Amino acid sequence: MDQKTIKMLGYIIGGFVGFIILLFLISSCTNKKYTFEKLENRMLKIAKEMYKNNDKELPQQDKDTKTITLKKMISDGRIEEISKLFKRDDLKCNGSVTITNNNGYYNYSPYLSCGKEYETTYLKDKIIDNSLVETGVGLHEIKDTYVMRGEVKDNYLKFNGNTYRIVRINSDGTIRIMEQKGLIQKVWDDRYNPENSNNSGINEYEYNSLNSRIRDTLIEYYLDSKTWPDEIKQYITTQTLCIGKRTKADITKDGSTECSKVMENEAFGLLSVYEFLQASLDANCSYTNDGNCRNYNWISNLKNSTWSITANAEDNRTAYLINGIPKVSTCSSMAGTLAVFNITDKAIYVKGDGTEENPYEFK
């Protein structure tokens, strides 16, 4: 090989090596660029460090909150000035971390707003933006809540390794979701019923300060640390359960019947009959077990049946089982149990469009 060819090869190899080095330098600079997501994560880490060994200063009562602002983190020297972090004098950001006591488990949720360039998106807001409608299939505003109605196909949520269905967004911003698999072969109740002189059960969710079997089942289920570890429970808020009974001819759909009697501060519950009726778009849907109510109703198409939390006002040994439509069933019968619970209003949207193939996910 002559000198000219060797020299040419040297130039080519040298140029190639130089190009690789240039790409590496560009990549390194890009990776070091500060992002809004990095700032959110930094805020979250600082908040957790501040209270790691300081439990007494955390909110002590259920649903109590405490907020640490980004401004304080900067003034305390825990985070650099925004202009230094992003190397931009024109960028202004406000933010905070909210610590919420959810039934004794602490949820830390960061929020960051940097003008038009970035703002933390809460899951509840994403769902409303994606699904809110005035008519037809989707999320309907009913009083101060947002209810999924019709044969909706974009109310799937991935959480704790499973996929759930979104029932509604509550007035306080919490998100009410229902299991798809849940527990199988459970009784609503199987205690001795003195009026019927047998073990057909008593359809009181709580009876003389004693729990029904279904309430015991839901409490034990929530306390199962393998299925619901502490890091998952921090996202589950307590709820008010509507446990009033209704007749088969009851035509109310607003919850006034069921919510005439309530139970406060419960973690897990079950669907109420009025929630099933609200989900139907059929104008002919009128009373409790009206077959028309299964039309245009995503709940009627559930793969698994489930006990409702609603008991039958006309027979104290029966409650409503939702299987296509609400049907009266003896409390001692075995059936599926799909738990219904609320997710914190501070859940931060990560990805997904709510479809079964691409369910919503939160941080």
Short mmCIF file of C-alpha atoms in Angstrom, two decimals:
data_model
loop_
_atom_site.label_atom_id
_atom_site.label_comp_id
_atom_site.label_asym_id
_atom_site.label_seq_id
_atom_site.Cartn_x
_atom_site.Cartn_y
_atom_site.Cartn_z
CA MET A 1 0.00 0.00 0.00
CA ASP A 2 1.55 3.37 -1.03
CA GLN A 3 1.98 6.36 1.28
CA LYS A 4 -0.81 8.32 -0.37
CA THR A 5 -3.37 5.57 0.30
CA ILE A 6 -2.20 5.17 3.90
CA LYS A 7 -2.48 8.92 4.43
CA MET A 8 -5.98 8.93 2.96
CA LEU A 9 -7.06 6.08 5.26
CA GLY A 10 -5.65 7.99 8.21
CA TYR A 11 -7.77 11.02 7.32
CA ILE A 12 -10.87 8.86 7.00
CA ILE A 13 -10.31 7.05 10.31
CA GLY A 14 -9.41 10.30 12.06
CA GLY A 15 -12.53 11.97 10.70
CA PHE A 16 -14.71 9.07 11.81
CA VAL A 17 -13.24 9.10 15.34
CA GLY A 18 -13.72 12.86 15.52
CA PHE A 19 -17.36 12.48 14.44
CA ILE A 20 -17.97 9.88 17.17
CA ILE A 21 -16.41 12.18 19.78
CA LEU A 22 -18.59 15.07 18.59
CA LEU A 23 -21.73 12.96 18.89
CA PHE A 24 -20.69 11.92 22.39
CA LEU A 25 -20.17 15.54 23.44
CA ILE A 26 -23.53 16.59 21.99
CA SER A 27 -25.24 13.67 23.73
CA SER A 28 -23.55 14.53 27.04
CA CYS A 29 -24.66 18.14 26.81
CA THR A 30 -28.21 17.07 25.95
CA ASN A 31 -28.40 14.65 28.88
CA LYS A 32 -27.27 17.37 31.28
CA LYS A 33 -30.05 19.71 30.21
CA TYR A 34 -32.33 20.38 33.16
CA THR A 35 -35.99 19.45 32.61
CA PHE A 36 -39.27 20.29 34.31
CA GLU A 37 -39.71 16.62 35.17
CA LYS A 38 -36.34 16.61 36.93
CA LEU A 39 -37.40 19.61 38.97
CA GLU A 40 -40.66 17.89 39.96
CA ASN A 41 -38.75 14.82 41.07
CA ARG A 42 -36.25 16.95 42.97
CA MET A 43 -39.06 18.73 44.82
CA LEU A 44 -40.61 15.37 45.69
CA LYS A 45 -37.32 13.98 47.00
CA ILE A 46 -36.66 17.05 49.15
CA ALA A 47 -40.14 16.94 50.70
CA LYS A 48 -39.70 13.28 51.63
CA GLU A 49 -36.24 13.97 53.09
CA MET A 50 -37.63 16.83 55.22
CA TYR A 51 -40.12 14.54 56.96
CA LYS A 52 -38.23 11.25 56.86
CA ASN A 53 -37.47 11.40 60.59
CA ASN A 54 -40.09 13.97 61.51
CA ASP A 55 -43.42 12.10 61.53
CA LYS A 56 -44.98 14.36 64.17
CA GLU A 57 -45.02 17.28 61.76
CA LEU A 58 -46.91 15.34 59.12
CA PRO A 59 -50.71 15.84 58.88
CA GLN A 60 -52.19 13.66 61.60
CA GLN A 61 -55.87 13.36 60.64
CA ASP A 62 -57.32 11.55 57.64
CA LYS A 63 -57.45 13.85 54.56
CA ASP A 64 -55.45 16.59 56.29
CA THR A 65 -52.76 18.13 54.09
CA LYS A 66 -49.52 20.03 54.41
CA THR A 67 -47.88 22.03 51.62
CA ILE A 68 -44.22 22.89 51.05
CA THR A 69 -43.63 25.53 48.39
CA LEU A 70 -40.90 25.61 45.78
CA LYS A 71 -40.17 29.14 46.94
CA LYS A 72 -39.32 27.89 50.43
CA MET A 73 -37.15 25.09 49.05
CA ILE A 74 -35.18 27.71 47.11
CA SER A 75 -34.95 30.14 50.05
CA ASP A 76 -33.72 27.30 52.30
CA GLY A 77 -30.98 26.55 49.80
CA ARG A 78 -32.30 23.11 48.97
CA ILE A 79 -32.84 24.00 45.30
CA GLU A 80 -31.00 26.52 43.14
CA GLU A 81 -32.73 29.54 41.65
CA ILE A 82 -34.82 28.66 38.58
CA SER A 83 -32.69 30.91 36.36
CA LYS A 84 -29.56 28.96 37.36
CA LEU A 85 -31.16 25.52 37.00
CA PHE A 86 -32.42 26.16 33.48
CA LYS A 87 -29.79 28.80 32.58
CA ARG A 88 -32.59 31.19 31.60
CA ASP A 89 -33.31 34.53 33.19
CA ASP A 90 -36.75 34.78 31.57
CA LEU A 91 -38.21 31.57 33.06
CA LYS A 92 -40.45 31.90 36.12
CA CYS A 93 -41.84 28.89 37.98
CA ASN A 94 -44.13 28.33 40.94
CA GLY A 95 -44.65 25.01 42.61
CA SER A 96 -45.28 22.99 45.73
CA VAL A 97 -45.45 19.50 47.19
CA THR A 98 -48.69 18.56 48.94
CA ILE A 99 -48.54 15.87 51.60
CA THR A 100 -51.91 14.21 52.22
CA ASN A 101 -52.84 11.80 54.98
CA ASN A 102 -54.87 9.12 53.21
CA ASN A 103 -56.20 6.88 55.97
CA GLY A 104 -52.81 6.91 57.72
CA TYR A 105 -50.72 6.54 54.57
CA TYR A 106 -48.89 9.59 53.25
CA ASN A 107 -49.07 10.68 49.65
CA TYR A 108 -46.55 13.25 48.37
CA SER A 109 -47.67 15.02 45.22
CA PRO A 110 -45.59 17.70 43.40
CA TYR A 111 -47.11 20.51 41.36
CA LEU A 112 -45.13 22.76 39.03
CA SER A 113 -46.24 25.67 36.86
CA CYS A 114 -43.81 27.48 34.54
CA GLY A 115 -46.04 29.80 32.56
CA LYS A 116 -47.06 28.54 29.14
CA GLU A 117 -44.09 26.18 28.93
CA TYR A 118 -45.10 23.59 31.50
CA GLU A 119 -47.74 22.73 34.06
CA THR A 120 -48.23 19.50 36.01
CA THR A 121 -51.29 17.65 34.72
CA TYR A 122 -53.55 15.97 37.24
CA LEU A 123 -55.23 12.76 36.12
CA LYS A 124 -58.72 14.09 36.94
CA ASP A 125 -58.19 17.05 34.60
CA LYS A 126 -56.87 14.85 31.80
CA ILE A 127 -59.94 12.59 32.03
CA ILE A 128 -62.28 15.58 31.90
CA ASP A 129 -60.43 17.11 28.94
CA ASN A 130 -60.54 13.82 27.04
CA SER A 131 -64.05 12.57 27.81
CA LEU A 132 -66.40 15.42 28.76
CA VAL A 133 -69.52 15.58 26.57
CA GLU A 134 -72.89 17.29 26.72
CA THR A 135 -74.76 14.43 25.05
CA GLY A 136 -74.03 10.88 23.98
CA VAL A 137 -71.34 8.50 25.20
CA GLY A 138 -68.76 9.94 27.58
CA LEU A 139 -68.30 11.87 30.78
CA HIS A 140 -71.42 13.79 31.81
CA GLU A 141 -71.54 16.57 34.38
CA ILE A 142 -74.25 15.71 36.91
CA LYS A 143 -74.61 18.28 39.68
CA ASP A 144 -71.07 18.62 41.03
CA THR A 145 -69.71 15.28 39.74
CA TYR A 146 -68.67 13.84 36.37
CA VAL A 147 -70.23 10.45 35.53
CA MET A 148 -69.22 7.95 32.83
CA ARG A 149 -72.36 7.19 30.81
CA GLY A 150 -73.17 5.03 27.82
CA GLU A 151 -71.05 2.26 26.33
CA VAL A 152 -67.82 4.10 27.12
CA LYS A 153 -64.56 2.55 25.99
CA ASP A 154 -62.09 5.12 27.32
CA ASN A 155 -62.51 4.75 31.09
CA TYR A 156 -59.71 2.25 31.75
CA LEU A 157 -57.07 2.96 34.38
CA LYS A 158 -53.93 0.97 35.13
CA PHE A 159 -53.08 0.85 38.83
CA ASN A 160 -51.37 -1.60 41.17
CA GLY A 161 -50.62 -3.98 38.31
CA ASN A 162 -54.27 -4.29 37.24
CA THR A 163 -56.75 -2.46 35.02
CA TYR A 164 -59.80 -0.75 36.53
CA ARG A 165 -62.82 1.10 35.17
CA ILE A 166 -63.46 4.74 36.01
CA VAL A 167 -66.99 5.25 37.36
CA ARG A 168 -66.92 8.99 37.96
CA ILE A 169 -64.96 11.97 39.21
CA ASN A 170 -66.35 13.01 42.59
CA SER A 171 -67.13 16.55 43.70
CA ASP A 172 -63.86 16.69 45.67
CA GLY A 173 -61.82 15.69 42.62
CA THR A 174 -61.16 12.12 43.73
CA ILE A 175 -61.60 9.46 41.04
CA ARG A 176 -64.01 6.59 41.73
CA ILE A 177 -62.85 3.34 40.14
CA MET A 178 -64.06 -0.26 40.08
CA GLU A 179 -62.22 -3.54 39.79
CA GLN A 180 -62.69 -5.80 36.77
CA LYS A 181 -61.71 -9.09 38.41
CA GLY A 182 -62.07 -8.69 42.16
CA LEU A 183 -63.07 -11.45 44.57
CA ILE A 184 -65.22 -14.40 43.60
CA GLN A 185 -67.75 -16.54 45.43
CA LYS A 186 -68.56 -14.26 48.36
CA VAL A 187 -71.83 -13.94 50.25
CA TRP A 188 -73.45 -10.59 50.97
CA ASP A 189 -74.40 -12.04 54.32
CA ASP A 190 -75.13 -15.47 55.80
CA ARG A 191 -76.05 -14.75 59.40
CA TYR A 192 -79.09 -16.27 61.04
CA ASN A 193 -82.17 -14.27 60.14
CA PRO A 194 -84.68 -14.40 63.04
CA GLU A 195 -87.56 -13.25 60.83
CA ASN A 196 -87.06 -16.16 58.44
CA SER A 197 -85.61 -18.63 60.95
CA ASN A 198 -82.68 -19.61 58.73
CA ASN A 199 -79.18 -18.53 57.66
CA SER A 200 -80.34 -16.56 54.63
CA GLY A 201 -78.59 -13.48 55.99
CA ILE A 202 -79.62 -9.99 57.08
CA ASN A 203 -79.34 -7.24 54.48
CA GLU A 204 -78.07 -4.52 56.80
CA TYR A 205 -74.55 -3.37 55.83
CA GLU A 206 -74.04 -2.74 59.54
CA TYR A 207 -76.47 -4.37 61.97
CA ASN A 208 -76.61 -3.46 65.67
CA SER A 209 -72.98 -2.23 65.45
CA LEU A 210 -71.95 -5.54 63.85
CA ASN A 211 -70.73 -5.85 60.27
CA SER A 212 -72.41 -7.71 57.47
CA ARG A 213 -70.23 -10.39 55.90
CA ILE A 214 -69.71 -8.25 52.83
CA ARG A 215 -68.38 -5.35 54.88
CA ASP A 216 -66.01 -7.71 56.71
CA THR A 217 -64.88 -9.06 53.34
CA LEU A 218 -64.10 -5.57 52.01
CA ILE A 219 -62.24 -4.54 55.17
CA GLU A 220 -60.12 -7.70 55.14
CA TYR A 221 -59.45 -7.23 51.44
CA TYR A 222 -58.17 -3.67 51.97
CA LEU A 223 -55.95 -4.81 54.85
CA ASP A 224 -54.32 -7.52 52.73
CA SER A 225 -50.80 -6.10 52.51
CA LYS A 226 -49.78 -8.42 49.68
CA THR A 227 -52.53 -7.20 47.38
CA TRP A 228 -52.55 -3.64 48.69
CA PRO A 229 -49.07 -2.69 50.01
CA ASP A 230 -48.53 0.60 51.85
CA GLU A 231 -47.05 2.31 48.80
CA ILE A 232 -50.34 1.63 46.99
CA LYS A 233 -52.66 2.52 49.88
CA GLN A 234 -51.26 6.08 49.90
CA TYR A 235 -53.29 6.77 46.73
CA ILE A 236 -56.58 5.39 48.09
CA THR A 237 -58.76 7.89 49.94
CA THR A 238 -61.58 7.12 52.33
CA GLN A 239 -65.13 7.58 51.06
CA THR A 240 -68.70 7.96 52.22
CA LEU A 241 -70.74 4.88 51.32
CA CYS A 242 -74.44 5.18 50.52
CA ILE A 243 -76.03 2.15 52.19
CA GLY A 244 -79.75 2.96 52.08
CA LYS A 245 -82.10 0.25 50.79
CA ARG A 246 -84.37 0.62 47.76
CA THR A 247 -87.42 -1.16 46.33
CA LYS A 248 -87.60 -2.74 42.90
CA ALA A 249 -90.06 -0.03 41.80
CA ASP A 250 -87.88 2.89 42.96
CA ILE A 251 -87.34 5.35 40.07
CA THR A 252 -84.73 7.60 41.67
CA LYS A 253 -81.35 7.88 39.91
CA ASP A 254 -79.76 10.70 41.90
CA GLY A 255 -78.69 8.64 44.91
CA SER A 256 -81.29 10.19 47.21
CA THR A 257 -82.63 6.77 48.21
CA GLU A 258 -79.30 5.04 48.78
CA CYS A 259 -77.65 8.11 50.34
CA SER A 260 -80.48 8.53 52.86
CA LYS A 261 -78.24 6.37 55.02
CA VAL A 262 -74.47 6.64 54.85
CA MET A 263 -71.32 5.22 56.36
CA GLU A 264 -68.34 7.56 56.64
CA ASN A 265 -64.61 6.99 56.25
CA GLU A 266 -64.66 3.64 54.47
CA ALA A 267 -61.79 2.54 52.21
CA PHE A 268 -63.53 -0.03 49.99
CA GLY A 269 -67.16 -0.26 48.99
CA LEU A 270 -69.34 -1.60 46.18
CA LEU A 271 -71.36 -0.03 43.41
CA SER A 272 -74.75 1.40 44.39
CA VAL A 273 -77.78 0.62 42.23
CA TYR A 274 -78.31 4.29 41.35
CA GLU A 275 -74.79 4.37 39.87
CA PHE A 276 -75.78 1.56 37.53
CA LEU A 277 -78.93 3.44 36.48
CA GLN A 278 -77.01 6.70 35.93
CA ALA A 279 -74.63 4.94 33.56
CA SER A 280 -77.45 4.12 31.08
CA LEU A 281 -78.27 6.55 28.27
CA ASP A 282 -81.56 4.84 27.45
CA ALA A 283 -84.38 7.34 27.96
CA ASN A 284 -86.70 4.45 28.88
CA CYS A 285 -84.54 3.39 31.83
CA SER A 286 -86.72 4.14 34.83
CA TYR A 287 -86.86 1.78 37.82
CA THR A 288 -84.42 -0.42 39.77
CA ASN A 289 -84.47 -3.62 37.71
CA ASP A 290 -85.83 -2.20 34.44
CA GLY A 291 -84.39 -4.19 31.52
CA ASN A 292 -84.09 -0.97 29.50
CA CYS A 293 -81.36 0.18 31.88
CA ARG A 294 -78.93 -2.35 30.48
CA ASN A 295 -79.05 -0.56 27.12
CA TYR A 296 -76.24 1.90 26.31
CA ASN A 297 -74.67 1.09 29.66
CA TRP A 298 -71.01 0.09 30.05
CA ILE A 299 -71.67 -1.47 33.47
CA SER A 300 -74.15 -3.95 31.98
CA ASN A 301 -71.32 -5.30 29.82
CA LEU A 302 -68.92 -6.09 32.65
CA LYS A 303 -67.17 -9.44 32.22
CA ASN A 304 -67.91 -10.35 35.84
CA SER A 305 -71.04 -9.94 37.94
CA THR A 306 -70.81 -8.24 41.32
CA TRP A 307 -72.77 -7.68 44.47
CA SER A 308 -73.95 -4.10 44.82
CA ILE A 309 -73.88 -2.39 48.20
CA THR A 310 -77.62 -1.76 47.91
CA ALA A 311 -80.07 -3.99 49.78
CA ASN A 312 -83.71 -4.70 48.95
CA ALA A 313 -86.12 -2.63 51.09
CA GLU A 314 -88.93 -5.18 50.58
CA ASP A 315 -87.18 -8.28 51.93
CA ASN A 316 -84.52 -8.15 54.64
CA ARG A 317 -82.75 -11.30 53.39
CA THR A 318 -82.02 -10.03 49.86
CA ALA A 319 -79.71 -7.52 48.16
CA TYR A 320 -79.09 -6.47 44.56
CA LEU A 321 -76.64 -8.41 42.42
CA ILE A 322 -75.52 -6.61 39.25
CA ASN A 323 -75.47 -9.07 36.39
CA GLY A 324 -76.61 -7.30 33.23
CA ILE A 325 -79.14 -5.44 35.40
CA PRO A 326 -79.60 -5.24 39.20
CA LYS A 327 -81.37 -8.41 40.33
CA VAL A 328 -82.64 -9.33 43.76
CA SER A 329 -80.66 -12.22 45.20
CA THR A 330 -80.67 -13.94 48.58
CA CYS A 331 -77.83 -12.52 50.68
CA SER A 332 -76.42 -15.98 51.42
CA SER A 333 -75.91 -16.66 47.69
CA MET A 334 -72.34 -16.78 46.41
CA ALA A 335 -71.33 -14.16 43.85
CA GLY A 336 -68.50 -11.94 42.65
CA THR A 337 -67.38 -8.85 44.53
CA LEU A 338 -65.83 -5.97 42.57
CA ALA A 339 -64.48 -3.41 45.03
CA VAL A 340 -65.10 0.27 44.34
CA PHE A 341 -62.78 2.90 45.81
CA ASN A 342 -61.50 6.44 45.32
CA ILE A 343 -58.10 7.55 44.03
CA THR A 344 -56.57 10.79 45.29
CA ASP A 345 -57.34 14.01 43.42
CA LYS A 346 -53.56 14.67 43.45
CA ALA A 347 -52.77 11.73 41.13
CA ILE A 348 -50.44 13.07 38.40
CA TYR A 349 -51.14 11.99 34.83
CA VAL A 350 -48.28 10.18 33.09
CA LYS A 351 -49.68 8.62 29.92
CA GLY A 352 -52.57 6.82 28.25
CA ASP A 353 -55.85 7.76 26.58
CA GLY A 354 -58.17 5.59 28.70
CA THR A 355 -58.70 2.83 26.15
CA GLU A 356 -58.29 -0.80 27.12
CA GLU A 357 -55.16 -1.01 24.95
CA ASN A 358 -53.72 2.23 26.34
CA PRO A 359 -55.20 2.83 29.82
CA TYR A 360 -54.55 5.93 31.87
CA GLU A 361 -51.52 5.77 34.15
CA PHE A 362 -50.47 8.13 36.92
CA LYS A 363 -47.22 8.85 38.74
#
